[in-house]
CSV table of C-alpha atoms and ligand atoms in Angstrom, one decimal:
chain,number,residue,atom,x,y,z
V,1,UNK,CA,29.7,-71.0,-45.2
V,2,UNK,CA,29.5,-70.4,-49.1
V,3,UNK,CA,27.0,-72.1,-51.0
V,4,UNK,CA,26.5,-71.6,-54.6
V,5,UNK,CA,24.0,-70.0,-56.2
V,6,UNK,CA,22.5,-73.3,-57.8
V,7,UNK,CA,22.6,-74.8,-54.1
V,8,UNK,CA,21.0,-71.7,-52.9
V,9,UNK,CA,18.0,-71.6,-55.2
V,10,UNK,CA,17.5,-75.1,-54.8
V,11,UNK,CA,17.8,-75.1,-51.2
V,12,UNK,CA,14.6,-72.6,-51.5
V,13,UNK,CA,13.0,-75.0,-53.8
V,14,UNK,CA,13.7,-78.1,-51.7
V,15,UNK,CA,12.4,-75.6,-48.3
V,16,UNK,CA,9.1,-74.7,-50.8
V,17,UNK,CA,8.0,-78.3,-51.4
V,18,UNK,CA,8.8,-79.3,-47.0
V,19,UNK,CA,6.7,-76.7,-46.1
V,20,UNK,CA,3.7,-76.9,-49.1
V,21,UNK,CA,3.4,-80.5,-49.7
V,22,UNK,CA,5.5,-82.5,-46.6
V,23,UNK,CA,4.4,-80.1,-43.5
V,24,UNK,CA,1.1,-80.3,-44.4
V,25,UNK,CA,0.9,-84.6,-44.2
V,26,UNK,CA,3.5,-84.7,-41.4
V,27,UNK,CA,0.5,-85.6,-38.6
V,28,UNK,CA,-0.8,-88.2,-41.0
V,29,UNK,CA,2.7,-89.6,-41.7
V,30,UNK,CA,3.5,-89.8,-38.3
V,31,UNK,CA,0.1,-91.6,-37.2
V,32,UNK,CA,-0.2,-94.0,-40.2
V,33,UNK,CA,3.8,-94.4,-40.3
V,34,UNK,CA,4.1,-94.2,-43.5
V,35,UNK,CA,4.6,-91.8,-46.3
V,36,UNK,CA,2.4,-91.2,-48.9
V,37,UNK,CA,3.1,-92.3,-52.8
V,38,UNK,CA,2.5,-88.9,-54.3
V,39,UNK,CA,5.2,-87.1,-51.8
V,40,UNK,CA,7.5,-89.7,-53.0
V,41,UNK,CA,7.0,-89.8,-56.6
V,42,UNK,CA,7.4,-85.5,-55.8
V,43,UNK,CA,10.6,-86.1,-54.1
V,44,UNK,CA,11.2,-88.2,-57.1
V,45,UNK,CA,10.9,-85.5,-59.8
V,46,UNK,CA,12.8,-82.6,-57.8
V,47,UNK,CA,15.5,-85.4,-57.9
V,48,UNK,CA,15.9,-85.3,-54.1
V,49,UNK,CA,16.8,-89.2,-54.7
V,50,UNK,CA,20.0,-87.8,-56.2
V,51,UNK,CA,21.3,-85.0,-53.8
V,52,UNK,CA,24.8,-87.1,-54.0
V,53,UNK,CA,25.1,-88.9,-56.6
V,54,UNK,CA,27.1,-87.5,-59.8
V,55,UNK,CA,25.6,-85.5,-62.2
V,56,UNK,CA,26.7,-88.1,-65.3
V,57,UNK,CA,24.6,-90.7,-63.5
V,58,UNK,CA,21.2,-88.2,-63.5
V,59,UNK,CA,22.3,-87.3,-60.4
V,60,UNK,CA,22.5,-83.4,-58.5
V,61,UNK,CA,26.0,-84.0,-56.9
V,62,UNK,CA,26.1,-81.8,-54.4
V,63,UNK,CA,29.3,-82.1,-52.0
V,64,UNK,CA,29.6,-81.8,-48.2
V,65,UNK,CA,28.4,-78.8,-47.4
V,66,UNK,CA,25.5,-78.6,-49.8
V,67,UNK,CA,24.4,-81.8,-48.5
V,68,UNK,CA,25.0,-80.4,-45.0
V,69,UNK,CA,22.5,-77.3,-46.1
V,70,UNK,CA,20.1,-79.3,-47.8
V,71,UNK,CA,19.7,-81.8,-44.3
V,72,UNK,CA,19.4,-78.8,-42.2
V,73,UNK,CA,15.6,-78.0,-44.4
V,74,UNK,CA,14.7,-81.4,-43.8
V,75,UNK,CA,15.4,-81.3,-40.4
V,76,UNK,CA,12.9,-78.6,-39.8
V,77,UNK,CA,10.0,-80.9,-41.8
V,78,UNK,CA,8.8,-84.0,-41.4
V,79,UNK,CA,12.0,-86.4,-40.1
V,80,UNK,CA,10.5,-89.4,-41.6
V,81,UNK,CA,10.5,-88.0,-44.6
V,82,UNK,CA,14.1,-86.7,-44.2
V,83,UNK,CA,15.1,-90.2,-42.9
V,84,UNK,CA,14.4,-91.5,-46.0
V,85,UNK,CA,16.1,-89.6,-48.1
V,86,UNK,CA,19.3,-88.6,-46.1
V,87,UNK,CA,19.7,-92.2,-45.6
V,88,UNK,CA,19.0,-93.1,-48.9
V,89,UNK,CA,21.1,-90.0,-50.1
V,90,UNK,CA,24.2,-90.5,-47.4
V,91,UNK,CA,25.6,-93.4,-46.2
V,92,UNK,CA,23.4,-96.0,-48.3
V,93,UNK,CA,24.6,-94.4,-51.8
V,94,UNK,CA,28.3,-93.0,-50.6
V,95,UNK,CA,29.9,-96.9,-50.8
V,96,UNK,CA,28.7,-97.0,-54.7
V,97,UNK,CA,29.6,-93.6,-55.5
V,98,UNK,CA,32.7,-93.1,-54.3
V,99,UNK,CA,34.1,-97.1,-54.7
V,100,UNK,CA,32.2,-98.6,-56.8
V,101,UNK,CA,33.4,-100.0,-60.2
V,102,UNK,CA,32.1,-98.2,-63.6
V,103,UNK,CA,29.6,-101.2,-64.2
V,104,UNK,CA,28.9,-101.0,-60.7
V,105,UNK,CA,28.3,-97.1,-60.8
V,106,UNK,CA,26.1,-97.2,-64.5
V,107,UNK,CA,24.3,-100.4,-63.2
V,108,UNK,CA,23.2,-98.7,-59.8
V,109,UNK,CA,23.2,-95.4,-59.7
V,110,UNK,CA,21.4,-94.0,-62.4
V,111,UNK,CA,18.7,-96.1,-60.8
V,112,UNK,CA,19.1,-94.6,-57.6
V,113,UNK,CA,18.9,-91.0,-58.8
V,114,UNK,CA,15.8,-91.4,-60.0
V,115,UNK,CA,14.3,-92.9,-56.5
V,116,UNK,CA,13.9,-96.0,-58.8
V,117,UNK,CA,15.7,-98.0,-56.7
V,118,UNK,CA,15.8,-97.1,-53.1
V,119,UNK,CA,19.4,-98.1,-51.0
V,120,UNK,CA,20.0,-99.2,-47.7
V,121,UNK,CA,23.1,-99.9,-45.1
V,122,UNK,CA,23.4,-103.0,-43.7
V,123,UNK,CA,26.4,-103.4,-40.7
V,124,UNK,CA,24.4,-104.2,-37.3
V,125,UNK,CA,23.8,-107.3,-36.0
V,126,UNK,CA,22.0,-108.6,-33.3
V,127,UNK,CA,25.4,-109.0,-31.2
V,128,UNK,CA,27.2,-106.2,-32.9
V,129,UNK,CA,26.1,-103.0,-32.5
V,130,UNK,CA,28.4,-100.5,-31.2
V,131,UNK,CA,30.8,-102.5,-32.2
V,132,UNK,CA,30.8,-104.0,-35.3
V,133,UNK,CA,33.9,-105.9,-35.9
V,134,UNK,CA,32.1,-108.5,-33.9
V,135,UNK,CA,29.6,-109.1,-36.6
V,136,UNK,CA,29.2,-112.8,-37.9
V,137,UNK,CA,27.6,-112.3,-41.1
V,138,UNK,CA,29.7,-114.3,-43.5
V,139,UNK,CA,30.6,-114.3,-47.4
V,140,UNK,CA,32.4,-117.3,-48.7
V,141,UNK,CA,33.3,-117.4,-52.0
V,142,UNK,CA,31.9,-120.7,-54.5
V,143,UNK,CA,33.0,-120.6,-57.8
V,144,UNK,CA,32.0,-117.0,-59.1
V,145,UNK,CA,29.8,-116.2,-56.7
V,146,UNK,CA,29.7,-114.9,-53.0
V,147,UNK,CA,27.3,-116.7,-50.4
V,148,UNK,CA,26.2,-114.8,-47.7
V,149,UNK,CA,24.5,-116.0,-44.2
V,150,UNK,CA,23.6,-114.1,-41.6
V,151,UNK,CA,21.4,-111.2,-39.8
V,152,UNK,CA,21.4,-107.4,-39.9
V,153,UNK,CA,18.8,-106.0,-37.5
V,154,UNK,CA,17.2,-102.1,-37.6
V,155,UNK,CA,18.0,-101.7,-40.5
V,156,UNK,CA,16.4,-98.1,-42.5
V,157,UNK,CA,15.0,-98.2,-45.7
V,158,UNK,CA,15.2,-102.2,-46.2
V,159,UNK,CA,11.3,-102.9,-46.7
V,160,UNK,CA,11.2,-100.5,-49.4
V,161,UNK,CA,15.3,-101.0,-50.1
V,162,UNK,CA,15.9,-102.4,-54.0
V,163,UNK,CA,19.7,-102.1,-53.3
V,164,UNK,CA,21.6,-103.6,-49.9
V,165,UNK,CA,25.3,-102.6,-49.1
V,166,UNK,CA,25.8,-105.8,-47.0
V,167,UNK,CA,28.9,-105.8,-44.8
V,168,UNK,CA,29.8,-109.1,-44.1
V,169,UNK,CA,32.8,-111.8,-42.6
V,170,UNK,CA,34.9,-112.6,-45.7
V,171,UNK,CA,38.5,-113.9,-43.1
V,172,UNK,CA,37.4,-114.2,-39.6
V,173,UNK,CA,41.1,-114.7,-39.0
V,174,UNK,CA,42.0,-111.1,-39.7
V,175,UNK,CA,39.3,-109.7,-37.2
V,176,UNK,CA,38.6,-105.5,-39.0
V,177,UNK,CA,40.6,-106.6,-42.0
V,178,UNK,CA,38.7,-109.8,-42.8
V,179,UNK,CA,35.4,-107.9,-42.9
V,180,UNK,CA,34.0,-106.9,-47.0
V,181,UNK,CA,31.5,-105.0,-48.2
V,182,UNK,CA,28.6,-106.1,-50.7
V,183,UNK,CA,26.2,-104.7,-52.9
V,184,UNK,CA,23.2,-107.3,-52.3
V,185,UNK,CA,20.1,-106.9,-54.5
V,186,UNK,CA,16.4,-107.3,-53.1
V,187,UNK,CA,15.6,-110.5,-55.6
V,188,UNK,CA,18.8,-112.2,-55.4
V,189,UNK,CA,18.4,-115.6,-54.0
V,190,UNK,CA,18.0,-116.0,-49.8
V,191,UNK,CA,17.6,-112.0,-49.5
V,192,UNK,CA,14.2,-111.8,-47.1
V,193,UNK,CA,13.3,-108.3,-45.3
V,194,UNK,CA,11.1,-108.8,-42.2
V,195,UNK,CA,8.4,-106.6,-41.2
V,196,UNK,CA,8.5,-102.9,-40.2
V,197,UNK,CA,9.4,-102.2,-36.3
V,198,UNK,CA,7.3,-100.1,-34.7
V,199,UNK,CA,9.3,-97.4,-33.6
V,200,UNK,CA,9.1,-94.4,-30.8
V,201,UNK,CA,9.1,-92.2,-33.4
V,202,UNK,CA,10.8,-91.5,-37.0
V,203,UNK,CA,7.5,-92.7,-38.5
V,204,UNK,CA,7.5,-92.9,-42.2
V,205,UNK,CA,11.1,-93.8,-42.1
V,206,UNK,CA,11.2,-97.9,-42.0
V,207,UNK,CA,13.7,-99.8,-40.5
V,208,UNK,CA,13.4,-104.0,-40.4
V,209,UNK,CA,15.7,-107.2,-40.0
V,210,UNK,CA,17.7,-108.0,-43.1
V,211,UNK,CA,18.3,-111.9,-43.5
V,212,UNK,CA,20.6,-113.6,-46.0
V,213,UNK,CA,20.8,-117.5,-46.3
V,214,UNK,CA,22.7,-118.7,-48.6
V,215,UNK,CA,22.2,-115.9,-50.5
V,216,UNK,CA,24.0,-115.5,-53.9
V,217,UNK,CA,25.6,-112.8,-54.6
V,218,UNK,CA,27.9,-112.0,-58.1
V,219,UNK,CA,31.3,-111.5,-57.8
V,220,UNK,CA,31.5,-108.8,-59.4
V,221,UNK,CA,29.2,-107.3,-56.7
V,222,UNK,CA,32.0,-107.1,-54.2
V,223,UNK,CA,32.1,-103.5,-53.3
V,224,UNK,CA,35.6,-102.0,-52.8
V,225,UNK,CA,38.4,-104.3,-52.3
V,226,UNK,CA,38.0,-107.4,-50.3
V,227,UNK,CA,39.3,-106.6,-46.2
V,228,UNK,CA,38.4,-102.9,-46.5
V,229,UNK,CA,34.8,-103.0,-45.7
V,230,UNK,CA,35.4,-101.8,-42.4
V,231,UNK,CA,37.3,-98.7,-43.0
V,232,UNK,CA,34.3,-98.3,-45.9
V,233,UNK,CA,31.8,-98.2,-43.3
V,234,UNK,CA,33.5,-96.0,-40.8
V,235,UNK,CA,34.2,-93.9,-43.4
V,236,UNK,CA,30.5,-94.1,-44.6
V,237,UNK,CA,29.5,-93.3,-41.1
V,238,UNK,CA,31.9,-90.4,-40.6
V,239,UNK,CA,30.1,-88.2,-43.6
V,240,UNK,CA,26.6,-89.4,-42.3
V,241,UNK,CA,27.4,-88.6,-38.5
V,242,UNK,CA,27.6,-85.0,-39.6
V,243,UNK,CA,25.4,-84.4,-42.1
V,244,UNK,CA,22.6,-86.4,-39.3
V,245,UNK,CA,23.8,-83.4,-37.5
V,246,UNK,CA,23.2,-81.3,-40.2
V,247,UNK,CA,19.7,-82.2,-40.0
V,248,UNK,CA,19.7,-81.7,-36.2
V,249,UNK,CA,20.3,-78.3,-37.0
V,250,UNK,CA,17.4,-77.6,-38.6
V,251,UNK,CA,15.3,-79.1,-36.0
V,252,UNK,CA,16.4,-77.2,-33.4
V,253,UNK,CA,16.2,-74.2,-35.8
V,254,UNK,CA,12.0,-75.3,-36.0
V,255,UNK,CA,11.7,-76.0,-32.8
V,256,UNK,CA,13.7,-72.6,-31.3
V,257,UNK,CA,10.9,-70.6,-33.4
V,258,UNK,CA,8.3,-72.4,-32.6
V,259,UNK,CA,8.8,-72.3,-29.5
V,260,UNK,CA,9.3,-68.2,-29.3
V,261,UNK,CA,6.2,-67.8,-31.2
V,262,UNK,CA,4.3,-69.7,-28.6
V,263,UNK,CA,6.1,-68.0,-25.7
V,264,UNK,CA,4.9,-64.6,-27.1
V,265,UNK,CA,1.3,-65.7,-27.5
V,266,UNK,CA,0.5,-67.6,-24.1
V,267,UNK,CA,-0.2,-65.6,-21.8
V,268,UNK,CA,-0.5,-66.6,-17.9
V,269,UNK,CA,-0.7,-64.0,-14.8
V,270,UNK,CA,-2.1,-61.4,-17.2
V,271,UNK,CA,1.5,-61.3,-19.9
V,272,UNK,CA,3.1,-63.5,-22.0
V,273,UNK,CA,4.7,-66.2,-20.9
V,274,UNK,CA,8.0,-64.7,-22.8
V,275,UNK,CA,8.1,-62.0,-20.0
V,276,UNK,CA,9.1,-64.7,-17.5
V,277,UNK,CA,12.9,-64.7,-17.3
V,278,UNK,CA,12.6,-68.7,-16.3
V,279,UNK,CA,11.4,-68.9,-20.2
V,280,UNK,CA,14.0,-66.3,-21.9
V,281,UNK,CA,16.6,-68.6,-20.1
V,282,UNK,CA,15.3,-71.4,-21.8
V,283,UNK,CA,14.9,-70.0,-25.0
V,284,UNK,CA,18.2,-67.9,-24.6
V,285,UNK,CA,19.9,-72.1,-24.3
V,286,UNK,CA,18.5,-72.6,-26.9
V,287,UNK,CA,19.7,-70.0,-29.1
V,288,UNK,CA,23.4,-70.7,-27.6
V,289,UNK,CA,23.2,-74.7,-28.1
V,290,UNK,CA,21.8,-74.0,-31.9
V,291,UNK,CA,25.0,-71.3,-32.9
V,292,UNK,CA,27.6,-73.2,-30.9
V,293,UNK,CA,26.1,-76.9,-32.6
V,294,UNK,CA,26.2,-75.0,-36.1
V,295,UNK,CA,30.0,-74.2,-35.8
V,296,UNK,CA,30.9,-77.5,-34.7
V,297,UNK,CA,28.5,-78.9,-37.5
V,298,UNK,CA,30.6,-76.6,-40.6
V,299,UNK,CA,33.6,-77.0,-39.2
V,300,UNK,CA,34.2,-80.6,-39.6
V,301,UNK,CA,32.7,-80.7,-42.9
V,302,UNK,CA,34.5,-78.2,-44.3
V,303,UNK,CA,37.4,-80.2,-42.6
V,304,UNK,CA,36.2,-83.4,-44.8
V,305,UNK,CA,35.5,-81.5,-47.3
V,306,UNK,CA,39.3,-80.6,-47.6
V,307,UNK,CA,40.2,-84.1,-46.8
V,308,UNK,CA,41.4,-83.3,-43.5
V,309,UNK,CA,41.6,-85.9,-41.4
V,310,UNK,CA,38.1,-85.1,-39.0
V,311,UNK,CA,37.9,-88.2,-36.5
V,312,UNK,CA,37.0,-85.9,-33.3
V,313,UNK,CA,35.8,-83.3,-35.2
V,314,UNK,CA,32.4,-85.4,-36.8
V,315,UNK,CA,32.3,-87.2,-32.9
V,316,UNK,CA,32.6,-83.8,-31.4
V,317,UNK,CA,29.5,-82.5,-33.7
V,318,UNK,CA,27.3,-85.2,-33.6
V,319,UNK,CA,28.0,-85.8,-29.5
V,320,UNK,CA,26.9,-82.1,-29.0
V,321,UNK,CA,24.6,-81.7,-31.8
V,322,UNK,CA,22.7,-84.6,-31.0
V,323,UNK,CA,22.4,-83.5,-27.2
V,324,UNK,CA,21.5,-80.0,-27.6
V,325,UNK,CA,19.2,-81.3,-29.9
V,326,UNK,CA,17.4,-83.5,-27.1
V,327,UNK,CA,17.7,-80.4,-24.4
V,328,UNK,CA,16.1,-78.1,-26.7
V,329,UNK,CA,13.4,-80.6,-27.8
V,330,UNK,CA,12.6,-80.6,-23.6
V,331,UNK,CA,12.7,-77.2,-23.0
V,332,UNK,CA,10.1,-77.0,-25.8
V,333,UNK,CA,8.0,-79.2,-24.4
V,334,UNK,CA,8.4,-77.1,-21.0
V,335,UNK,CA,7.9,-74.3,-22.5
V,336,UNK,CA,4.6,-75.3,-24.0
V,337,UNK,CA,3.4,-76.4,-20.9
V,338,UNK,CA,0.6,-79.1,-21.1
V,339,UNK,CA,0.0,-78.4,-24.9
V,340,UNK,CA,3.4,-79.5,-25.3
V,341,UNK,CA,2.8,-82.8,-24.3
V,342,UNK,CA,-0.7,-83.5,-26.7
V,343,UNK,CA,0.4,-85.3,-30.2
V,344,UNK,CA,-2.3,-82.2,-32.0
V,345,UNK,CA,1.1,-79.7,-31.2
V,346,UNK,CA,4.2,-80.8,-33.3
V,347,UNK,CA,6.5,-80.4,-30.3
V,348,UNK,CA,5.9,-83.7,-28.9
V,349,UNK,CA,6.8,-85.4,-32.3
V,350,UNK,CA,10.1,-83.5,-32.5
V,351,UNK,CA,10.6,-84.6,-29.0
V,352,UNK,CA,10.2,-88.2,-29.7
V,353,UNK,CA,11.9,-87.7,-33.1
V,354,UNK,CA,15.0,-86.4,-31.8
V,355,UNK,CA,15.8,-89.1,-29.5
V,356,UNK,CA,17.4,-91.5,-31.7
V,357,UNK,CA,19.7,-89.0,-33.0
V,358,UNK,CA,21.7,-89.9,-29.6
V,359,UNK,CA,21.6,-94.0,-30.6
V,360,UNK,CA,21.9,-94.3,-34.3
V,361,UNK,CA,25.3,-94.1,-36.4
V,362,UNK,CA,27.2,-94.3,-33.4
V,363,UNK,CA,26.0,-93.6,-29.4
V,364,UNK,CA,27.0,-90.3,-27.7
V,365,UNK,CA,29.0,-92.8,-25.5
V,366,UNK,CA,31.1,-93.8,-28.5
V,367,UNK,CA,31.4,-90.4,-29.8
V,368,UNK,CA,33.1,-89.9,-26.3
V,369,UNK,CA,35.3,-92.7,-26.8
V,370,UNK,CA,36.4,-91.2,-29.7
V,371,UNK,CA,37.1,-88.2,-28.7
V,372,UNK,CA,39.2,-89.1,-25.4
V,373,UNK,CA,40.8,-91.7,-27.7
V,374,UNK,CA,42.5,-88.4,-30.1
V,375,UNK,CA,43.3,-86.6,-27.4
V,376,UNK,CA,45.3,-89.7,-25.3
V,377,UNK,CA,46.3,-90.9,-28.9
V,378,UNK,CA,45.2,-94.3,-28.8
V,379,UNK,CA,43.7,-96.5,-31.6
W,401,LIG,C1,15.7,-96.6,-35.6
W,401,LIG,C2,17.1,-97.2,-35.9
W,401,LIG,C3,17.6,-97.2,-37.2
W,401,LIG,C4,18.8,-97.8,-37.4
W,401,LIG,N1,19.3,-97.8,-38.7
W,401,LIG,C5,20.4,-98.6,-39.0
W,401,LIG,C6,20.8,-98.8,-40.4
W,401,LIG,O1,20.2,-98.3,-41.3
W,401,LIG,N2,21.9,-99.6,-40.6
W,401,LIG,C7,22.6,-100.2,-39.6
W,401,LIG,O2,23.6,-100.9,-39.8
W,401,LIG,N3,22.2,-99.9,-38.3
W,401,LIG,C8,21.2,-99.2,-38.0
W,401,LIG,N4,20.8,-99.0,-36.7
W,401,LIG,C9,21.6,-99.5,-35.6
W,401,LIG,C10,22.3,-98.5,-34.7
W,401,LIG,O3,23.4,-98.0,-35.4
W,401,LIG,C11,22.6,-99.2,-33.4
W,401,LIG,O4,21.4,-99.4,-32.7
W,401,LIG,C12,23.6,-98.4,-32.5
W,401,LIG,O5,24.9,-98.3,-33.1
W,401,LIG,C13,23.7,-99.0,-31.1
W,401,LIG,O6,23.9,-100.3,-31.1
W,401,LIG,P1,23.0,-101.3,-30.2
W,401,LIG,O7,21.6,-100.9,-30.4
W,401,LIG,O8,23.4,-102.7,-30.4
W,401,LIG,O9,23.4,-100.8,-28.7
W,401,LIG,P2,24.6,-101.4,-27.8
W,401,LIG,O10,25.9,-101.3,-28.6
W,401,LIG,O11,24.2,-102.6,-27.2
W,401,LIG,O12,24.7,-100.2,-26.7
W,401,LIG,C14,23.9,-100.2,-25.5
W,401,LIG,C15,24.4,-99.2,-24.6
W,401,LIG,O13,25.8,-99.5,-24.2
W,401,LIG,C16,26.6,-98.4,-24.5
W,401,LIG,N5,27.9,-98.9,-24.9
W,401,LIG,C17,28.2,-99.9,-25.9
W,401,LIG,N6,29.5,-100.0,-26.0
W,401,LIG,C18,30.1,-99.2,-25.1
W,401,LIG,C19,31.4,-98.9,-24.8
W,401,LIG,N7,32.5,-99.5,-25.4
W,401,LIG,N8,31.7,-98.0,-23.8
W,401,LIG,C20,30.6,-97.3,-23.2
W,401,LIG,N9,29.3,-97.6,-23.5
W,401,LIG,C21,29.1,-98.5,-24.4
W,401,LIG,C22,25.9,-97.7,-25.7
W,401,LIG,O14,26.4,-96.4,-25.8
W,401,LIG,C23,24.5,-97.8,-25.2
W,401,LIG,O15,24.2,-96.8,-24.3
W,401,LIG,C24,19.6,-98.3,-36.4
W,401,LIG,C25,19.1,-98.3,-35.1
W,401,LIG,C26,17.8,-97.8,-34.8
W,401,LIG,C27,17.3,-97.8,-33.4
């Protein structure tokens, strides 16, 4: 993959500020769950807020694969931290940059480059997870307004979230095609954010209940045209499935390394541990998982980025990425032995981190559906 030298240098800059300033707080990010002000007001000035948003809106607009590069340093960081902004950065911004209006676009975005503003993605419901088109939120239209009613659970970024993309019922007779997508700001009227779960892991990254009631939103804040919210969100969640396994990437890169450094050092029965061919196998899975994951990664987002259609492609990364991902996070924990399993080593927080990479933006059991769906051609 050929990045440009711009992306290259500030792929070092953006790997400079993980490992002096994020590293260093991820054990108190992870026990107090939350991240502190000055690392986000420093994300803020390296305009990390604006990885993707175009450069005449203050933004750093870097395409596909820069964002795919940039996701794989986060990765190997702090994934809190990396929650925020890939979320923020992917499919929270990606409605508004790529379909929203030019007052929608100066209004928003500029805002959100700076970190200002924070955006989140609203689709699941309480009844409609893996699949969607079941949601029940509604938008009905009175006089030059939109009212929206309903409930979007788990949702990232919402307790600090200024900006909402809000998909919601418009015709519940036209099932997929009756569903629209809205931008939904935090002080409009009958927008309330309930408190932060408390999660197995991600800490620092916030995810809470969304609920609208009655809540009035601007016509003109319809995002896209009206029926197509849908497509927008698969869409939106096509990019995001593979730059999330971008970011896998990169975690498997940390943990692979940390786990042959520890392998050399430990030694039981009088050698390192490395000697032992039950750990070179596991390391040597490792290795193969991270290469083969990499090529499945680059390949559908250089697909994408040609605007190739990529349907199995992004399911086929994110299905293996995100498992490899999971096995590697165990055999680190193996490999470390009881160390492994103490929160003072950061394997067990990679462990516990990577385990939602398998739920959100789609379930490795959907990503199969997809796949078998390509291959036996059915919609
Ligand atoms: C920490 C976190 C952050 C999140 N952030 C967001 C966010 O920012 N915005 C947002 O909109 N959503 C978000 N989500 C929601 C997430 O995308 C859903 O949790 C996910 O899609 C699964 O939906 P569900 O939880 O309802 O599980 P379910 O859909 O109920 O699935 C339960 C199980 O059944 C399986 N299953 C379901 N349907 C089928 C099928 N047809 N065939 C075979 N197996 C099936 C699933 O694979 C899974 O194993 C987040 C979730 C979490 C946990």
């Amino acid at each position: 993959m050929e990045l440009s030298p711009e992306v290259q240098a500030l792929r070092q800059e953006v790997r400079r500020f993980l490992e002096n300033e994020v590293e260093p707080r991820s054990r108190q990010i992870d026990d107090e769950d939350r991240i502190p002000q000055e690392l986000v007001q420093m994300a803020r000035e390296l305009g990390l807020f604006g990885l993707t948003i175009p450069e005449q809106y203050g933004g750093v607009d870097l395409d596909l694969l820069g964002k795919c590069a940039l996701e794989e340093e986060f990765g190997r960081s702090n994934y809190g931290f990396a929650t925020l902004i890939g979320n923020h950065t992917g499919i929270s911004c990606s409605g508004i940059v790529e379909l929203g209006t030019d007052a929608q676009r100066s209004k928003y975005l500029p805002r959100m480059a700076t970190g200002q503003w924070v955006a989140c993605f609203c689709l699941t419901e309480a009844q409609a997870g893996s699949d969607p088109s079941r949601m029940r939120t509604s938008a009905v239209k009175k006089g030059d307004q939109w009212i929206l009613n309903g409930e979007k659970i788990y949702i990232t970024n919402s307790p600090e979230a200024q900006v909402f993309t809000v998909m919601a019922v418009t015709d519940k007779t036209k099932g997929n095609r009756g569903i629209s997508a809205f931008i939904v700001e935090r002080d409009f009227p009958g927008l309330k954010v309930g408190p932060n779960e408390k999660k197995m892991g991600m800490h620092g990254a916030h995810t809470a209940t969304v609920s609208l009631t009655e809540c009035e939103v601007p016509e003109q804040n319809l995002l896209g045209e009206e029926g197509r919210g849908y497509m927008q969100a698969l869409q939106a969640l096509t990019r995001g499935r593979v730059t999330l396994a971008a970011r896998c990437l990169g975690m498997m890169e940390r943990i692979m390394e940390l786990s042959v450094g520890y392998a050399k050092l430990r030694e039981q029965g009088g050698k390192a541990i490395a000697e032992y061919q039950a750990i070179q196998w596991m390391l040597a899975d490792m290795a193969l998982w991270l290469d083969a994951s990499r090529l499945l990664v680059y390949r559908a987002a250089e697909m994408l980025k040609r605007g190739e259609r990529a349907t199995k492609e992004v399911a086929m990364a994110k299905l293996f990425t995100t498992e490899a991902l999971n096995k590697t996070a165990d055999n680190a924990v193996q490999i470390h032995g009881g160390i492994g399993y103490m929160c003072e080593a950061q394997i067990e927080r990679f462990y516990r981190d990577a385990r939602i990479t398998r739920i959100y933006e789609g379930t490795s059991e959907i990503q199969r559906i997809i796949i078998a769906r390509s291959l036996l051609d059915v919609a």
